[in-house]
mmCIF file of C-alpha atoms in Angstrom:
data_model
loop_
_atom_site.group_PDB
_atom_site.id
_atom_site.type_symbol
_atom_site.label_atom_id
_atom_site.label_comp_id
_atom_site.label_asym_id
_atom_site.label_seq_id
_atom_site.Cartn_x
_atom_site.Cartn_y
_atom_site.Cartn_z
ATOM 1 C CA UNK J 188 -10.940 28.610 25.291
ATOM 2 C CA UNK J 189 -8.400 27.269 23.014
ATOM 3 C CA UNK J 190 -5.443 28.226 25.580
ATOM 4 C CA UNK J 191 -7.464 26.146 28.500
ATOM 5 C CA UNK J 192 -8.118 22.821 25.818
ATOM 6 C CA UNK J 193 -4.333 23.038 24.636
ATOM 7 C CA UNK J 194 -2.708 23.024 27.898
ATOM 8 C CA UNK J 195 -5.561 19.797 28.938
ATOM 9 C CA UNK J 196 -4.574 18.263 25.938
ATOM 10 C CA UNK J 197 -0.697 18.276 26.515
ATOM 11 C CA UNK J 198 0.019 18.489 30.054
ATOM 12 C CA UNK J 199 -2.643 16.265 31.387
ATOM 13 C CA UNK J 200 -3.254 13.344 28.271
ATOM 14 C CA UNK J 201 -0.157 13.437 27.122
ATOM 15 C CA UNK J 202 1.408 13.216 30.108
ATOM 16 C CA UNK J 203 -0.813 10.761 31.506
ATOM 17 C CA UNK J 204 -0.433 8.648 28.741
ATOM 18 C CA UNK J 205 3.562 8.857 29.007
ATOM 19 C CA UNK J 206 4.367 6.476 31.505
ATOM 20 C CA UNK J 207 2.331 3.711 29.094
ATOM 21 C CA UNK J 208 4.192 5.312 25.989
ATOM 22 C CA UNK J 209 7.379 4.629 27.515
ATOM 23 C CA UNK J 210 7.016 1.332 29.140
ATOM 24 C CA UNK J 211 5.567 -0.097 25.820
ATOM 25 C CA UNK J 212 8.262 1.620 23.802
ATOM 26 C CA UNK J 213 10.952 -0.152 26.006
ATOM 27 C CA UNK J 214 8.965 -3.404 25.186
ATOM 28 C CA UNK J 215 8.967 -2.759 21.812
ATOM 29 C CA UNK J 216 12.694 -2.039 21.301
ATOM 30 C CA UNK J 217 13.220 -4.785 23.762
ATOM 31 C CA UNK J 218 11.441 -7.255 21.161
ATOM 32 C CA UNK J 219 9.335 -8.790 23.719
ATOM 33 C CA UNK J 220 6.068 -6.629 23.245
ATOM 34 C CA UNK J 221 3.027 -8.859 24.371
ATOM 35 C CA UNK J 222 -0.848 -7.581 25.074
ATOM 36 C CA UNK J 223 0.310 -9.826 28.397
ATOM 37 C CA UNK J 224 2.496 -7.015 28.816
ATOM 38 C CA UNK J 225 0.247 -4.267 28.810
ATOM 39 C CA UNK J 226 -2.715 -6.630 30.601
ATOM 40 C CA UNK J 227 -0.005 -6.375 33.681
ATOM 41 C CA UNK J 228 0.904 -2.821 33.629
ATOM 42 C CA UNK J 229 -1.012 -0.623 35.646
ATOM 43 C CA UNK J 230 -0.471 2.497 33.594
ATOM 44 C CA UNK J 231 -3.897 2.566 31.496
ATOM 45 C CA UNK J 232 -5.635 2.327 35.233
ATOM 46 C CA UNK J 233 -3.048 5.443 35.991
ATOM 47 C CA UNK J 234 -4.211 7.684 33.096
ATOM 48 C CA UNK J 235 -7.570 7.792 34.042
ATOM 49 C CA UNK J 236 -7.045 8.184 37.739
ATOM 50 C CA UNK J 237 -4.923 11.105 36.348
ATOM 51 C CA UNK J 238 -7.934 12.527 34.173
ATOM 52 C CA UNK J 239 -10.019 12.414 36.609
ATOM 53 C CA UNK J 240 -8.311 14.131 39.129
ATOM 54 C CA UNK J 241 -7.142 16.881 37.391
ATOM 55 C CA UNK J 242 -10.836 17.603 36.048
ATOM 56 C CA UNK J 243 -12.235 17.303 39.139
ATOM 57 C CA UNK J 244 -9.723 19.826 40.929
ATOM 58 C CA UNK J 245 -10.293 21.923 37.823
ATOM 59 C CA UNK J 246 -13.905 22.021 38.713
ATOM 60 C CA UNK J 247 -12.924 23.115 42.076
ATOM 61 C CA UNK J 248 -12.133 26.131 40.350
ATOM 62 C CA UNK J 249 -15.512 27.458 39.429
ATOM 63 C CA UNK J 250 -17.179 25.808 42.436
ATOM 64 C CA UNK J 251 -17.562 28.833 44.550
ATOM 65 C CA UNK J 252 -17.764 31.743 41.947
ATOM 66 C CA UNK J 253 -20.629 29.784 39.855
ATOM 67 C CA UNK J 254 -23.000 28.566 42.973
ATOM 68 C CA UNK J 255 -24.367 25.557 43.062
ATOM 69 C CA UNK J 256 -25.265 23.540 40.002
ATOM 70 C CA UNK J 257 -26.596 20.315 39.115
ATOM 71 C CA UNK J 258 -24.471 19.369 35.812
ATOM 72 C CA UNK J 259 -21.702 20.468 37.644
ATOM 73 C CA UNK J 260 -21.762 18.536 40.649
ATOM 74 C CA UNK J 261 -23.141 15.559 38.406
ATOM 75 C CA UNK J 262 -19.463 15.599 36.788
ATOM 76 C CA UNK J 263 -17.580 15.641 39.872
ATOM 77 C CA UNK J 264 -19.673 12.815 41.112
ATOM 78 C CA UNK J 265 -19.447 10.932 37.820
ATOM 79 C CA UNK J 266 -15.457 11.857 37.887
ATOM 80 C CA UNK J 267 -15.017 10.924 41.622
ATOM 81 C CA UNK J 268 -16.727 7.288 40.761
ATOM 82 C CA UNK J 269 -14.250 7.129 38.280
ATOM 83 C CA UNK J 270 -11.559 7.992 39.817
ATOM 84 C CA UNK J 271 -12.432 5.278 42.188
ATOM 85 C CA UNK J 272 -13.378 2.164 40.333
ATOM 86 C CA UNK J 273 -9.807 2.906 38.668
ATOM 87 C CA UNK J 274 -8.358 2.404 41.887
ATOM 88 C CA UNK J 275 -10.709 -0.777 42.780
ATOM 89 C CA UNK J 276 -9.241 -2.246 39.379
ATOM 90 C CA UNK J 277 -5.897 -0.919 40.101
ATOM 91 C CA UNK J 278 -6.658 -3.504 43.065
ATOM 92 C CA UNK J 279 -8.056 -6.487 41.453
ATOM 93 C CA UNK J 280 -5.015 -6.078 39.079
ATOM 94 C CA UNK J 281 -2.372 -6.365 42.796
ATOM 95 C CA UNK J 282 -4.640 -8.732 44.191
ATOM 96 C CA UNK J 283 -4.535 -10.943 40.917
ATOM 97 C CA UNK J 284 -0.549 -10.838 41.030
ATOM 98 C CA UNK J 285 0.072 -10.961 44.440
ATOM 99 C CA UNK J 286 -2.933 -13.345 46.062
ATOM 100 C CA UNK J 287 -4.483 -15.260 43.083
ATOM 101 C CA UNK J 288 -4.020 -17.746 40.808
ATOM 102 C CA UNK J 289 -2.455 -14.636 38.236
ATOM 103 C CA UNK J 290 -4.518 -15.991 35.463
ATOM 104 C CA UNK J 291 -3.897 -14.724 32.318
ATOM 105 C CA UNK J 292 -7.713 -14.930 31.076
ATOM 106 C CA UNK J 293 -8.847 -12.517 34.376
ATOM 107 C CA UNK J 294 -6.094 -9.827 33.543
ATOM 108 C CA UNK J 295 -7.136 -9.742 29.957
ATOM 109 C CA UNK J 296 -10.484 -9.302 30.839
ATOM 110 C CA UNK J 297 -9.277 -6.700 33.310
ATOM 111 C CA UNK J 298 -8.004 -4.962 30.597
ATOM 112 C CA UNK J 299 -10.622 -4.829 28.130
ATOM 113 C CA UNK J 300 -12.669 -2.845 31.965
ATOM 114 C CA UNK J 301 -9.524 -0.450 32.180
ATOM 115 C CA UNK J 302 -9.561 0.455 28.213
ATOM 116 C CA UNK J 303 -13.643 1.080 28.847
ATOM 117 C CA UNK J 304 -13.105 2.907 31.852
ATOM 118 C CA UNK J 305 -10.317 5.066 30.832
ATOM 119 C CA UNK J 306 -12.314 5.973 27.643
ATOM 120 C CA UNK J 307 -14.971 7.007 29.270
ATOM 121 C CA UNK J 308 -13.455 9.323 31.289
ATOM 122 C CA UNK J 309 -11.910 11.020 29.067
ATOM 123 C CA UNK J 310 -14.348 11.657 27.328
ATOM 124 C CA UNK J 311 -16.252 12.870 30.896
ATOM 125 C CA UNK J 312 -13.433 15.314 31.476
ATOM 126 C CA UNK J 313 -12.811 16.412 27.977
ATOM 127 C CA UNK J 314 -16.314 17.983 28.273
ATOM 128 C CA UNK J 315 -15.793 19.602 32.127
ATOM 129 C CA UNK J 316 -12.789 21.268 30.518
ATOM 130 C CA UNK J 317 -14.752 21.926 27.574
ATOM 131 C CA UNK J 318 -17.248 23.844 29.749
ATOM 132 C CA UNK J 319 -15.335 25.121 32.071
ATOM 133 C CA UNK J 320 -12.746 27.004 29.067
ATOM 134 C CA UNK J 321 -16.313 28.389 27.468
ATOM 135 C CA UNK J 322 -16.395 29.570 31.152
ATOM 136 C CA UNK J 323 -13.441 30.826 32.591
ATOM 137 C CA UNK J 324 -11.613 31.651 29.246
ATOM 138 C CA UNK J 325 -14.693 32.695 27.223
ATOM 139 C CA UNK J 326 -15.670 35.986 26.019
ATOM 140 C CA UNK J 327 -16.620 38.594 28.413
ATOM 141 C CA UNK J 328 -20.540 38.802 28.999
ATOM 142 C CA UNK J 329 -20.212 42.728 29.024
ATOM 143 C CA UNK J 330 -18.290 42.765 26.723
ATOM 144 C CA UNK J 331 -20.276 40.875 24.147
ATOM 145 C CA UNK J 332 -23.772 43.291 25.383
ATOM 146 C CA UNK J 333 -21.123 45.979 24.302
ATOM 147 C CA UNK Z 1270 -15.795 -16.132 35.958
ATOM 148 C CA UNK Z 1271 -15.274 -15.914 39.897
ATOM 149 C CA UNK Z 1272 -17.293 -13.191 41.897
ATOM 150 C CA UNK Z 1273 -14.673 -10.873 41.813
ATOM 151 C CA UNK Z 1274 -15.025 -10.556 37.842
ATOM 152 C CA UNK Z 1275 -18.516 -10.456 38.192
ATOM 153 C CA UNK Z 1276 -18.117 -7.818 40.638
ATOM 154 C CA UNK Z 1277 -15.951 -5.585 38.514
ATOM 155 C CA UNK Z 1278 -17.865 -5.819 35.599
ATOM 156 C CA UNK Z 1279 -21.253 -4.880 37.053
ATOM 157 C CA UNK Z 1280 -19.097 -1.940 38.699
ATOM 158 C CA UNK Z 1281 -17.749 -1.111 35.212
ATOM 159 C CA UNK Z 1282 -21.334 -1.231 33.750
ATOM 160 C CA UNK Z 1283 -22.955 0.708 36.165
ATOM 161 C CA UNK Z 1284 -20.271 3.503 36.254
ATOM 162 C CA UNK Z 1285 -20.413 3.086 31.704
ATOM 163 C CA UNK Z 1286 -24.179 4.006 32.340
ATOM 164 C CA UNK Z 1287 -23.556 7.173 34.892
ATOM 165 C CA UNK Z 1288 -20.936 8.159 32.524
ATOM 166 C CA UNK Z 1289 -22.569 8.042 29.476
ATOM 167 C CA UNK Z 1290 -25.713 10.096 31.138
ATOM 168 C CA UNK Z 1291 -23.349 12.504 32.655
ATOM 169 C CA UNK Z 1292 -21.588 12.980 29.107
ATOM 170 C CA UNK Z 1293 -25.184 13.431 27.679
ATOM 171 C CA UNK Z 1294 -26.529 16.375 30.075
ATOM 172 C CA UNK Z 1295 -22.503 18.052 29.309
ATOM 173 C CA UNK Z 1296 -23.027 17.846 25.958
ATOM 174 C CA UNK Z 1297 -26.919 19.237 26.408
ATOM 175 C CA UNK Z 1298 -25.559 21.952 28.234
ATOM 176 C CA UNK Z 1299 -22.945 23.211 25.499
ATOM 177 C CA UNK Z 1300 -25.951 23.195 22.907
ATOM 178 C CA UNK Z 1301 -27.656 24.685 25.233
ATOM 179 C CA UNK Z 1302 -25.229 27.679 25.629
ATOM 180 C CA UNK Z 1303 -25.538 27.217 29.707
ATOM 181 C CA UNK Z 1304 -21.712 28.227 29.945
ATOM 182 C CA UNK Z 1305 -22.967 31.785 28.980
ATOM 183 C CA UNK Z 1306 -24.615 31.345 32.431
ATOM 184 C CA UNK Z 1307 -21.741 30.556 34.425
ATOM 185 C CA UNK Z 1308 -19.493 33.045 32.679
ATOM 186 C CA UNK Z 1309 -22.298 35.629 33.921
ATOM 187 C CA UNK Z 1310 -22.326 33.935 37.491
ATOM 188 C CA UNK Z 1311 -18.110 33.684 37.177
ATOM 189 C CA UNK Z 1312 -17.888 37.488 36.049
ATOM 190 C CA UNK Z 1313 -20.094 38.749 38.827
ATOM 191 C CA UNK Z 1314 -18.179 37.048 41.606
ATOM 192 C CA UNK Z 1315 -14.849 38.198 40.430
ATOM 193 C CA UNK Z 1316 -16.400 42.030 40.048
ATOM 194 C CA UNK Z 1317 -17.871 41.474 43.819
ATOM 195 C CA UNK Z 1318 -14.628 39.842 44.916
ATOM 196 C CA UNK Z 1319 -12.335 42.900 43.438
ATOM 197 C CA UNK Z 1320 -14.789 45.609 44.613
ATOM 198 C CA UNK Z 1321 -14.434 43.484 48.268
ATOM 199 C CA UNK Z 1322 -10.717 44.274 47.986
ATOM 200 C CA UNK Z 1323 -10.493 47.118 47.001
ATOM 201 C CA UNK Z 1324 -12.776 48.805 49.718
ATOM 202 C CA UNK Z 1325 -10.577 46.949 52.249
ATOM 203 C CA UNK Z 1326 -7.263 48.177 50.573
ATOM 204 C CA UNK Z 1327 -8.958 51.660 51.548
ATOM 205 C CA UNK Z 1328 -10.014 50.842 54.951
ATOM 206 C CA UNK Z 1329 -6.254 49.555 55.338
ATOM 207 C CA UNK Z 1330 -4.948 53.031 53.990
ATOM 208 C CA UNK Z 1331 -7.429 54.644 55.812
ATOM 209 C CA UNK Z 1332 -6.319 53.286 59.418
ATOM 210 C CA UNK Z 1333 -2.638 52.347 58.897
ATOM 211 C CA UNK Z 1334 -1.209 55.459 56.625
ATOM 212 C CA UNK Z 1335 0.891 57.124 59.615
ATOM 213 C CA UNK Z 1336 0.647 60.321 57.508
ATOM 214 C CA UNK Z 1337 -3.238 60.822 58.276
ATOM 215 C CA UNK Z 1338 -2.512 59.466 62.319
ATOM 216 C CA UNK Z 1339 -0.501 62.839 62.653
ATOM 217 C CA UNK Z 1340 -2.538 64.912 61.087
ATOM 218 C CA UNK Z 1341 -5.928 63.776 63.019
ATOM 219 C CA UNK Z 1342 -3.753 63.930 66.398
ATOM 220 C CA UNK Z 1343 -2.668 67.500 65.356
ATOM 221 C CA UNK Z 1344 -5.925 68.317 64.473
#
């Protein structure tokens, strides 16, 4: 289980959260650091796209060897909304810049929805890995009768 | 606020309340010790799935080893 949770934890977060790491990093350095900054960037909206993906092709996994299940196709659907009211934001944020009035009041309020969403789904997809490592990586059934 | 915030933040609520019910039946299901369930369900398909292969690994030896072709046309 531990294996399954380590790699989640630094290929997929940490990853996902390095694009957002870098750009505000850059700001940072640059001396021009602003919550504007990171109201405009799309990266938060990008990490829990990313999330979500990943644990809902991880899912995939189990799919067919486990039958069907409630709880698990209640994640994938709860994932797959995720996934895409991240991408309707990731919208609203282009349409903001690109057709509207680029307020600075709607993209912080924007933000505060992408921080919410992108918490929540981690937290969603911590658990499907959490299950799924108790699953896939988890000791033996005959071997524990044994 | 214009429709479209209104819009996104009753999305954002309604997907906060799926969420937070989908997190709660996850979290019922570790206590629970349901992955002991799948890992039964998971085992048994991968011991079906290998014993699947295995009998057609035979069936392959069985009907392409040239060795046993000239012996059965010999015989």
């Amino acid at each position: 289980m531990g294996k399954r949770m380590i790699r989640w934890i630094t290929y997929n977060l940490a990853f996902a959260l390095l694009p957002l790491l870098a750009a505000v990093t850059m700001q940072m350095l640059n001396g021009t650091l602003t919550t504007q900054f990171v109201a405009n960037s799309p990266e938060l909206l990008f990490f829990a796209l990313m999330v979500s993906a990943t644990a809902m092709g991880d899912i995939s996994e189990i799919t067919t060897a486990i039958g069907e299940d409630i709880r698990i196709r209640i994640s994938w659907s709860c994932l797959f909304f995720g996934a895409v009211w991240s991408a309707i934001l990731y919208g609203a944020l282009l349409y903001d810049s690109i057709i509207g009035p680029n307020s600075a009041s709607f993209q912080q309020r924007l933000l505060t929805l992408s921080i919410f969403v992108a918490t929540l789904l981690f937290i969603v997809s911590t658990f499907v890995e959490v299950i799924l490592a108790r699953t896939i990586d988890g000791d033996s059934i005959t071997e524990v009768e044994q | 606020m214009s429709l479209l915030e209104t819009i996104l933040i009753g999305g954002t609520v309604a997907f906060a309340l799926y969420a937070v019910g989908t997190t709660a039946l996850l979290a019922h299901a570790i206590l629970q010790h349901r992955d002991k369930v799948y890992r039964e369900r998971y085992e048994r398909f991968l011991q079906t799935r290998s014993r699947v292969l295995d009998e057609l690994d035979r069936q392959r030896a069985a009907h392409g080893s040239p060795r046993k072709k000239g012996t059965d046309s010999k015989g």
